[in-house]
Short mmCIF file of C-alpha atoms and ligand atoms in Angstrom, two decimals:
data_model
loop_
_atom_site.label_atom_id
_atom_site.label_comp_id
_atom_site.label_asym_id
_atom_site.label_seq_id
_atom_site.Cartn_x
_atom_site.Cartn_y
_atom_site.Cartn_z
CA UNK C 1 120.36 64.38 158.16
CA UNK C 2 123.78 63.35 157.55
CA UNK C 3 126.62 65.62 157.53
CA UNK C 4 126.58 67.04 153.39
CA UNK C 5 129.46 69.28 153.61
CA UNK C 6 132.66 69.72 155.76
CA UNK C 7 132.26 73.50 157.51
CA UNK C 8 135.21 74.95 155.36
CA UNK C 9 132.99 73.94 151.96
CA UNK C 10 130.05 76.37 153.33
CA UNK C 11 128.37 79.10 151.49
CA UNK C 12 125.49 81.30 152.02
CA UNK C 13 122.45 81.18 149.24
CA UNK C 14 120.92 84.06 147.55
CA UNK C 15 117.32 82.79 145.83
CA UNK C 16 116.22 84.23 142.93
CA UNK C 17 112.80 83.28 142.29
CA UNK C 18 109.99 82.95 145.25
CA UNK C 19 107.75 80.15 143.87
CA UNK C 20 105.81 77.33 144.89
CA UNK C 21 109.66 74.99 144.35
CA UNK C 22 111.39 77.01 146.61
CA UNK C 23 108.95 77.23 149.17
CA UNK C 24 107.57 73.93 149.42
CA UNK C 25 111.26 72.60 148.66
CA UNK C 26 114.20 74.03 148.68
CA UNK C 27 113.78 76.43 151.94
CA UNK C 28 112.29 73.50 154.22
CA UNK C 29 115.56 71.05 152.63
CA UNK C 30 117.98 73.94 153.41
CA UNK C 31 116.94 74.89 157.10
CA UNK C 32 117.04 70.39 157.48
CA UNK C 33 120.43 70.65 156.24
CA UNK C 34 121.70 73.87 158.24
CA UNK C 35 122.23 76.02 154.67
CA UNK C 36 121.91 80.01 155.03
CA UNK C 37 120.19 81.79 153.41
CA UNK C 38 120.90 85.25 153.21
CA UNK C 39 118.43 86.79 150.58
CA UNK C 40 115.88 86.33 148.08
CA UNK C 41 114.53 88.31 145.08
CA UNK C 42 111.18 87.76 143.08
CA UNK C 43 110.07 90.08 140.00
CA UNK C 44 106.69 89.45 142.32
CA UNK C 45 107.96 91.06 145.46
CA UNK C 46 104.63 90.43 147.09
CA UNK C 47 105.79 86.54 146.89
CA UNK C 48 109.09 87.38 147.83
CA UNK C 49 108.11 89.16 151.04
CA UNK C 50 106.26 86.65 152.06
CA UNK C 51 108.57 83.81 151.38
CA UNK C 52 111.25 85.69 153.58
CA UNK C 53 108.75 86.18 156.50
CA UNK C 54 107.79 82.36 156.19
CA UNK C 55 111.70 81.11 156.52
CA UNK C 56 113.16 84.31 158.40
CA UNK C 57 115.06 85.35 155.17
CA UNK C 58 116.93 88.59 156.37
CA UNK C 59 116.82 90.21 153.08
CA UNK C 60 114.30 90.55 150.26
CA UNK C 61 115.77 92.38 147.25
CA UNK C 62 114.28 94.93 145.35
CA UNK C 63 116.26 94.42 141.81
CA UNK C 64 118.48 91.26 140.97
CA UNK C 65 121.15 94.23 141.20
CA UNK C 66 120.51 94.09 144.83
CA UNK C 67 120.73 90.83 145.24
CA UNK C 68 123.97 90.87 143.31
CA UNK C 69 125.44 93.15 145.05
CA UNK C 70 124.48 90.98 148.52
CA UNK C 71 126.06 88.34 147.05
CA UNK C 72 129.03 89.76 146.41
CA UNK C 73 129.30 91.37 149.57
CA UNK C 74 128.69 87.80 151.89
CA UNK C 75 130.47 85.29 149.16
CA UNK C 76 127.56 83.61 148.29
CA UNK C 77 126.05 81.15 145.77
CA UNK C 78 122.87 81.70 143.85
CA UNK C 79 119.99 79.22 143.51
CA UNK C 80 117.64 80.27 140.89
CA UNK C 81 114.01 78.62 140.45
CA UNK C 82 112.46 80.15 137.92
CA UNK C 83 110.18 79.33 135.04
CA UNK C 84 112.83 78.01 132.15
CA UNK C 85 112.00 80.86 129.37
CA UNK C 86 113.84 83.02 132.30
CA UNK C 87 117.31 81.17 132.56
CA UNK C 88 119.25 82.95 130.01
CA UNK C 89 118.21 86.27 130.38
CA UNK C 90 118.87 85.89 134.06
CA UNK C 91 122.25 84.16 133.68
CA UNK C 92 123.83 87.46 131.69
CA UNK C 93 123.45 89.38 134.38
CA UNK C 94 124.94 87.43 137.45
CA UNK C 95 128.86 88.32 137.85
CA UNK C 96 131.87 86.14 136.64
CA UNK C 97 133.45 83.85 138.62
CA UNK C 98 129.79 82.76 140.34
CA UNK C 99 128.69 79.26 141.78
CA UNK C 100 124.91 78.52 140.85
CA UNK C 101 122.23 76.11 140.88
CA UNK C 102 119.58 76.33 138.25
CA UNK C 103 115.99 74.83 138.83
CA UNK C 104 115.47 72.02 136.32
CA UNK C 105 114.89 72.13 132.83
CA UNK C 106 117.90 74.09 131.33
CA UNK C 107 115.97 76.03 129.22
CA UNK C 108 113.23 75.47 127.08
CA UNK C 109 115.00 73.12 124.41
CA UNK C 110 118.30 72.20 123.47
CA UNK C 111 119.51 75.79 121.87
CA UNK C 112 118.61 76.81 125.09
CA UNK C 113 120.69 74.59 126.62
CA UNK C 114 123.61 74.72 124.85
CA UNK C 115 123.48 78.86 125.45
CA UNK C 116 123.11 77.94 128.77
CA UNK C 117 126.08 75.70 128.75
CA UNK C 118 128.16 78.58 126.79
CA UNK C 119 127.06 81.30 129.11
CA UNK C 120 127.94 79.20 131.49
CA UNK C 121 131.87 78.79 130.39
CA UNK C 122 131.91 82.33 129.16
CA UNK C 123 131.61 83.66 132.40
CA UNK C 124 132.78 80.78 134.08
CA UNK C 125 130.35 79.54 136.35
CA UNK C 126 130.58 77.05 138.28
CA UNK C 127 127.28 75.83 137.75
CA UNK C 128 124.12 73.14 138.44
CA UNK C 129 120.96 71.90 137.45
CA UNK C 130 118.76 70.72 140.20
CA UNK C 131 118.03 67.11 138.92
CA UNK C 132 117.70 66.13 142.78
CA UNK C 133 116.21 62.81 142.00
CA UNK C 134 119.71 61.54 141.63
CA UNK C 135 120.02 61.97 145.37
CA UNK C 136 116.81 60.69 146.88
CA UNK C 137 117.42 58.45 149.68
CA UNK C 138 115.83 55.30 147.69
CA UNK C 139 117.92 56.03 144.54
CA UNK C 140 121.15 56.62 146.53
CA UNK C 141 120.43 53.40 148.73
CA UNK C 142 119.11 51.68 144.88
CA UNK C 143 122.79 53.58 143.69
CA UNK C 144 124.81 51.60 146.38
CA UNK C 145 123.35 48.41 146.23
CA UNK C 146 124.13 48.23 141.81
CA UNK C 147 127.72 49.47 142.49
CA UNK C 148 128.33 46.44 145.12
CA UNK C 149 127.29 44.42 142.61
CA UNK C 150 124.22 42.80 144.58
CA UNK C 151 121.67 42.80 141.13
CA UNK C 152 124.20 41.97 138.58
CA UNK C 153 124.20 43.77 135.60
CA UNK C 154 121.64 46.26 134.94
CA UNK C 155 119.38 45.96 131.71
CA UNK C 156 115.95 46.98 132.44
CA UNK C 157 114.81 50.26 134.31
CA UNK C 158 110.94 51.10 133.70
CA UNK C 159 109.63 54.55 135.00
CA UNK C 160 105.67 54.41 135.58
CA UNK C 161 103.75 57.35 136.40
CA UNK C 162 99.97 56.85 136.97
CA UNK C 163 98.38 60.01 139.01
CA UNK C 164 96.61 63.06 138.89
CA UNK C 165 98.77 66.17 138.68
CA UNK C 166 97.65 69.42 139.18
CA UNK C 167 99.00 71.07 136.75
CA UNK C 168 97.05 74.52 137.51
CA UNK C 169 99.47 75.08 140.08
CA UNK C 170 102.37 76.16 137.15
CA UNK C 171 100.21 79.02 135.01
CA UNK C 172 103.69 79.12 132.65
CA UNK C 173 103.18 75.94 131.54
CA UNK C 174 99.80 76.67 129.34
CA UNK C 175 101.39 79.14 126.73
CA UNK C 176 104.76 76.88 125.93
CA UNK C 177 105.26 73.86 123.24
CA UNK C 178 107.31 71.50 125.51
CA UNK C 179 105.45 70.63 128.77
CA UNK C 180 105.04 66.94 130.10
CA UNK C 181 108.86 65.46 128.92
CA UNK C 182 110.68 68.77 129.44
CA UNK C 183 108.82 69.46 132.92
CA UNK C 184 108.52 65.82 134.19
CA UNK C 185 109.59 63.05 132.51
CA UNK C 186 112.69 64.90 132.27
CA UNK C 187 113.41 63.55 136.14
CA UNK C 188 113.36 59.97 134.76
CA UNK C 189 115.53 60.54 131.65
CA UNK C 190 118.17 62.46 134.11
CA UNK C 191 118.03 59.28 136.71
CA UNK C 192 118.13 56.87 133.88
CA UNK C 193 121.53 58.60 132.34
CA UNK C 194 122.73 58.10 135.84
CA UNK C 195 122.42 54.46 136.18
CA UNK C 196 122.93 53.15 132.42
CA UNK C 197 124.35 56.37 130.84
CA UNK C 198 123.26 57.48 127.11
CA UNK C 199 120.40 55.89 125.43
CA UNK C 200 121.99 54.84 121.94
CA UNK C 201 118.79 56.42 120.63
CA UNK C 202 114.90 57.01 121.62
CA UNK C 203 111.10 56.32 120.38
CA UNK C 204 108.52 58.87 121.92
CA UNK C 205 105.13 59.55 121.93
CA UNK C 206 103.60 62.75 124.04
CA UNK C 207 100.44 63.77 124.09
CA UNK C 208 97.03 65.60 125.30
CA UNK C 209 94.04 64.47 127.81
CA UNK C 210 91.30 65.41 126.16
CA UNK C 211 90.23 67.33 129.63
CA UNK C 212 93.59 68.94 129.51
CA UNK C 213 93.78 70.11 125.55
CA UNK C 214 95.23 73.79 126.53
CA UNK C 215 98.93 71.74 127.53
CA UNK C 216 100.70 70.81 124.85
CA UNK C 217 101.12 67.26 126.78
CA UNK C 218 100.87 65.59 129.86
CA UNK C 219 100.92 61.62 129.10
CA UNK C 220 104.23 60.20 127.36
CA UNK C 221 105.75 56.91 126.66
CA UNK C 222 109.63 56.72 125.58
CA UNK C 223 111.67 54.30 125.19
CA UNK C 224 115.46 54.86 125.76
CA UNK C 225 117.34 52.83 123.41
CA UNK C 226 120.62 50.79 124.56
CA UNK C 227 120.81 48.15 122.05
CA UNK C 228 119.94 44.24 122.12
CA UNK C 229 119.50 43.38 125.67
CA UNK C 230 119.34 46.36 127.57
CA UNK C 231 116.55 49.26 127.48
CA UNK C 232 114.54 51.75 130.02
CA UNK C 233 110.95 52.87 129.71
CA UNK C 234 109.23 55.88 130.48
CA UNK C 235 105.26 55.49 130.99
CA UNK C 236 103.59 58.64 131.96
CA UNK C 237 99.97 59.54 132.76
CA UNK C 238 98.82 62.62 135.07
CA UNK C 239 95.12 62.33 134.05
CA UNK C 240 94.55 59.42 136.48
CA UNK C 241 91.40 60.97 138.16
CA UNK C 242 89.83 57.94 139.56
CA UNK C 243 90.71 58.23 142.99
CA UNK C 244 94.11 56.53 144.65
CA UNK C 245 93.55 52.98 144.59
CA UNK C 246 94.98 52.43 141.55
CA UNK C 247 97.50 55.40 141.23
CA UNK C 248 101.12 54.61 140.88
CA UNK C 249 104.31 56.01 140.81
CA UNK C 250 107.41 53.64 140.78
CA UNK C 251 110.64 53.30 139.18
CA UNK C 252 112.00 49.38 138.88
CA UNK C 253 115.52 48.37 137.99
CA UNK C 254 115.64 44.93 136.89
CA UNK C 255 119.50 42.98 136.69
CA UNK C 256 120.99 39.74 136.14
CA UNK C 257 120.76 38.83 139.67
CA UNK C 258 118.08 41.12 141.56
CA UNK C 259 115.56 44.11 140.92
CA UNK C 260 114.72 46.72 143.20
CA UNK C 261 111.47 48.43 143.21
CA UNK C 262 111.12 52.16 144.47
CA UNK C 263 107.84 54.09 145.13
CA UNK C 264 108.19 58.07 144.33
CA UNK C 265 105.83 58.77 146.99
CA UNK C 266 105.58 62.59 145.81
CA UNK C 267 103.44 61.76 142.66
CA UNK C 268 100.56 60.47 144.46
CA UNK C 269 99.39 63.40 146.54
CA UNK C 270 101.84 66.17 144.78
CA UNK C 271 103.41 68.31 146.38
CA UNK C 272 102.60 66.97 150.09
CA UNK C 273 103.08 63.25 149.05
CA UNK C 274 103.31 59.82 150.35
CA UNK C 275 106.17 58.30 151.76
CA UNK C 276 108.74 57.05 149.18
CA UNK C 277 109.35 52.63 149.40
CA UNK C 278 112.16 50.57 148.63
CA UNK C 279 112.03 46.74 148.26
CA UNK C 280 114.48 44.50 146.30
CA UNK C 281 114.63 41.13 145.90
CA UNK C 282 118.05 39.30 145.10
CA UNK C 283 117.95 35.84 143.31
CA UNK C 284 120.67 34.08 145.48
CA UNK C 285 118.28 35.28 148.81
CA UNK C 286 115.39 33.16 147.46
CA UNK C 287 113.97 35.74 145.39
CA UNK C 288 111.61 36.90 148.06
CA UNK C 289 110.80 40.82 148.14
CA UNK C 290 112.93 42.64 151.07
CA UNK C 291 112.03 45.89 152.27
CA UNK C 292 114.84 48.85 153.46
CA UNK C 293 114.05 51.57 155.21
CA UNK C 294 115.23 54.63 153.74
CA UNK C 295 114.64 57.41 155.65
CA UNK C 296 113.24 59.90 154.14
CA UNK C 297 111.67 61.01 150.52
CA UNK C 298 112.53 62.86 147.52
CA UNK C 299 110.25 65.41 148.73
CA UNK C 300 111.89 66.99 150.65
CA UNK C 301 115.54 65.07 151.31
CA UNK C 302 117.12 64.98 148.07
CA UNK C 303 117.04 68.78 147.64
CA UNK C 304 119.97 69.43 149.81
CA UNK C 305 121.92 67.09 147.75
CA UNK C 306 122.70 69.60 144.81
CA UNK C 307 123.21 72.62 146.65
CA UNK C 308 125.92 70.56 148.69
CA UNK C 309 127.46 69.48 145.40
CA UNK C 310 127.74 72.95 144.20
CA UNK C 311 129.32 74.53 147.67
CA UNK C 312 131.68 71.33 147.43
CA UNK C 313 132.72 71.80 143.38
CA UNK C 314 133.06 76.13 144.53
CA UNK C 315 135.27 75.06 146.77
CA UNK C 316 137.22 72.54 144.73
CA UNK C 317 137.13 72.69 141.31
CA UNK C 318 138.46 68.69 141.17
CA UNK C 319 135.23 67.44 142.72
CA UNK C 320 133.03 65.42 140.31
CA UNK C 321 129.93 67.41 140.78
CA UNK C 322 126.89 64.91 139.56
CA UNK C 323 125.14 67.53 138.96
CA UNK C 324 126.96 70.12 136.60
CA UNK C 325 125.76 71.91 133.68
CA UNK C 326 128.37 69.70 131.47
CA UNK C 327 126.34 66.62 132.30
CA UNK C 328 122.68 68.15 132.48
CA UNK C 329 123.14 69.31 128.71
CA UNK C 330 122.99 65.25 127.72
CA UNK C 331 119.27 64.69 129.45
CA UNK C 332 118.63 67.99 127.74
CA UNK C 333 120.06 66.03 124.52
CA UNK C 334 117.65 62.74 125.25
CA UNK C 335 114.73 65.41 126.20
CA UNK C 336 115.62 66.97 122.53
CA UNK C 337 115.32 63.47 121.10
CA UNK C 338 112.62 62.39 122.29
CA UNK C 339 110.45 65.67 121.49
CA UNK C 340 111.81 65.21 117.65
CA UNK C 341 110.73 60.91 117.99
CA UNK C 342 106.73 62.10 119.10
CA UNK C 343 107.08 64.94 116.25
CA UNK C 344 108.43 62.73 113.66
CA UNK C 345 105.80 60.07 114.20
CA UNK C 346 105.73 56.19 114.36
CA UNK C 347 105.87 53.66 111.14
CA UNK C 348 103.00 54.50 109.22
CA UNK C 349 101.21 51.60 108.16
CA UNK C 350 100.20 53.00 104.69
CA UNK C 351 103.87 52.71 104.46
CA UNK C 352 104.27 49.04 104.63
N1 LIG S 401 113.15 69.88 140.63
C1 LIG S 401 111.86 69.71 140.82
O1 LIG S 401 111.44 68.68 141.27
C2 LIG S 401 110.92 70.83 140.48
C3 LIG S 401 109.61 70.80 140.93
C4 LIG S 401 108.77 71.87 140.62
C5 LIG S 401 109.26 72.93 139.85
N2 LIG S 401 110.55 72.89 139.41
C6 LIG S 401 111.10 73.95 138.54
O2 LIG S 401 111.22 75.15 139.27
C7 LIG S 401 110.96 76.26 138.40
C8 LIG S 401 109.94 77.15 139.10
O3 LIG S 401 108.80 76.37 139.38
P1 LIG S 401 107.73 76.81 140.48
O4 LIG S 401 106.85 75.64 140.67
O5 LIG S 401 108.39 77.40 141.66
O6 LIG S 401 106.96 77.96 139.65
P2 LIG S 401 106.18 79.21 140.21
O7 LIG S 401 105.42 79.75 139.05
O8 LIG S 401 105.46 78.85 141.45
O9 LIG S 401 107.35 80.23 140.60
C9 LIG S 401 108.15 80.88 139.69
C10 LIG S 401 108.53 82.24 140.31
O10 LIG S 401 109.47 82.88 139.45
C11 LIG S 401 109.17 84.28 139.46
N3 LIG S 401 109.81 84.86 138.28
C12 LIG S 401 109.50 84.62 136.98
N4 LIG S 401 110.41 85.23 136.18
C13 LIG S 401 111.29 85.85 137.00
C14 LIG S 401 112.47 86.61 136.77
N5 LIG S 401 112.90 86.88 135.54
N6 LIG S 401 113.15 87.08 137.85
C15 LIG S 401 112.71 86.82 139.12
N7 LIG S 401 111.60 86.10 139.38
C16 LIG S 401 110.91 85.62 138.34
C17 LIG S 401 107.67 84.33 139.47
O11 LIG S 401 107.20 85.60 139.93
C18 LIG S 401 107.33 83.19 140.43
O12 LIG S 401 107.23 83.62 141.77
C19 LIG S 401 110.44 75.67 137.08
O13 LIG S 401 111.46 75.75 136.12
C20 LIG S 401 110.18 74.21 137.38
O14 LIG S 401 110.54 73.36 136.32
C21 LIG S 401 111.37 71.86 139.71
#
């Protein structure tokens, strides 16, 4: 892996929360990318013992007090992966002054969020949330290839999501109001921001599998509004249980002179995945599809990339961190939107 951070820029990690994220995730993406870690606390300590025996973490903390106070002592910053109901609560009790990276979403709604976001300044924190998709090696290589100009001018991003996800695995999910857009589709609103920036407005629809009727939702189609010739789609379904053939998990950005086509190989077999794809095909080349190798997946490579952004903005409060709380609160805005479209309801054709 490339190097993320220059050795002056480096920072130790304190984990707060010992989940199935940080283990599958962010530990393997931090030993790739040579990030201590120096101690991790879990209300379940059981989980946090365990976790620290799997990645030779020298410290499990009793109390977040503990870990605090470890913190403090090595100069670190905190990476916290907890359920989202947790966030706040959490945040009033880290110190001033602190660098931290918040699992994605940023709270449960957009109050949350924007409590979040004040916490956030009234303690100022420098602070995160891990939308990592932004630095997946096909979106960064997609990334590059729009800002050289190769596919003209972007108008047309569609997000499809056709898989079986397991949703068992994430118990907190069952009792909450918000699950499929705030928990997944959120990813695609967040990468979508990054490439065309706010939607002018949204039309949503979430809703239940009839197999799955305790989840508030876990199938959604939006549609990101940017005016006459320009829009992004969002088609999500994790009830696909028909085997793989016909699963699918891609994200396609269509411009004026090219369209690139990338697989999100972590969908398909969640969380051990296939690999990730990237094929484009430019106009001027014959419109033939091209295939790039891209080294690695968003599972697990992007995962460093937020974490690096952090240590980097810590260190230098100038650096545009992609990732900051001041630009997560606008997905959280489009999330908001789109969970008041689906409530709100479509034209009603007793209405016309
Ligand atoms: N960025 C991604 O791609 C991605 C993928 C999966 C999950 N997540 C996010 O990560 C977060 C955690 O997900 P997970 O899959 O690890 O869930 P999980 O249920 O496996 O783990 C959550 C952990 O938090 C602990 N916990 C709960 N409240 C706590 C508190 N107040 N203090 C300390 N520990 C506490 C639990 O004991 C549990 O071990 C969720 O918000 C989820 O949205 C992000």
């Amino acid at each position: 892996m490339a190097q993320l951070i220059n050795p002056e820029e480096k920072r130790s990690i304190v984990i707060i929360g010992a989940g199935s994220i940080v283990n599958d995730a962010h530990l393997p993406a931090y030993r790739l990318a040579g990030f201590e870690v120096a101690g991790i606390f879990d209300l379940d300590q059981a989980k946090a013992g365990l976790t620290s025996k799997k990645f030779g973490i020298p410290r499990v903390c009793h109390t977040l007090a503990d870990l605090v106070d470890l913190a403090h002592g090595k100069n670190c910053v905190y990476d916290m992966a907890l359920p989202a109901s947790a966030i706040i609560s959490t945040l009033a009790q880290l110190p001033n002054d602190s660098g931290i990276l918040i699992q994605k979403p940023m709270g449960e709604n957009l109050t949350d969020a924007r409590q979040i976001l004040h916490i956030c300044h009234e303690k100022r924190l420098t602070a995160g949330i891990n939308f990592q998709l932004r630095h997946a090696p096909n979106v960064v290589a997609a990334r590059k290839m729009i800002d050289e100009g190769q596919i003209g001018e972007v108008h047309d991003i569609e997000v499809r999501i056709n898989v079986f996800t397991p949703w068992n695995n994430w118990k907190f999910l069952f009792d909450i109001p918000r699950v499929e857009i705030l928990y997944h589709s959120i990813h695609y609103i967040d990468l979508i921001r990054s490439f065309m920036g706010d939607p002018q407005s949204v039309y949503a629809k979430t809703i239940k599998h009839p197999k799955m009727l305790e989840l508030a939702s876990t199938k959604s189609s939006i549609i990101l509004d940017y005016g006459e010739a320009k829009r992004a789609t969002i088609n999500t379904n994790h009830g696909h249980e028909f085997g793989p053939e016909k699963q699918e998990s891609f994200v396609k950005i269509e411009g004026t002179e090219g369209a690139i086509k990338m697989q999100l190989g972590v969908n398909l077999n969640y969380p051990k995945g296939l690999p990730d794809t990237f094929e484009y095909s430019i106009i001027s080349e014959g419109q033939s599809w091209q295939t790039l190798d891209v080294n690695g997946n968003w599972f697990i490579e992007a995962f460093p990339g937020p974490m690096a952004g952090l240590m980097k903005k810590v260190k230098n409060p100038d650096y545009t961190y992609i990732n900051s709380v001041e630009d997560a609160i606008h997905t959280m805005e489009v999330v908001e939107a789109s969970h008041l479209s689906s409530d709100r309801g479509g034209t009603k054709l007793s209405e016309i």
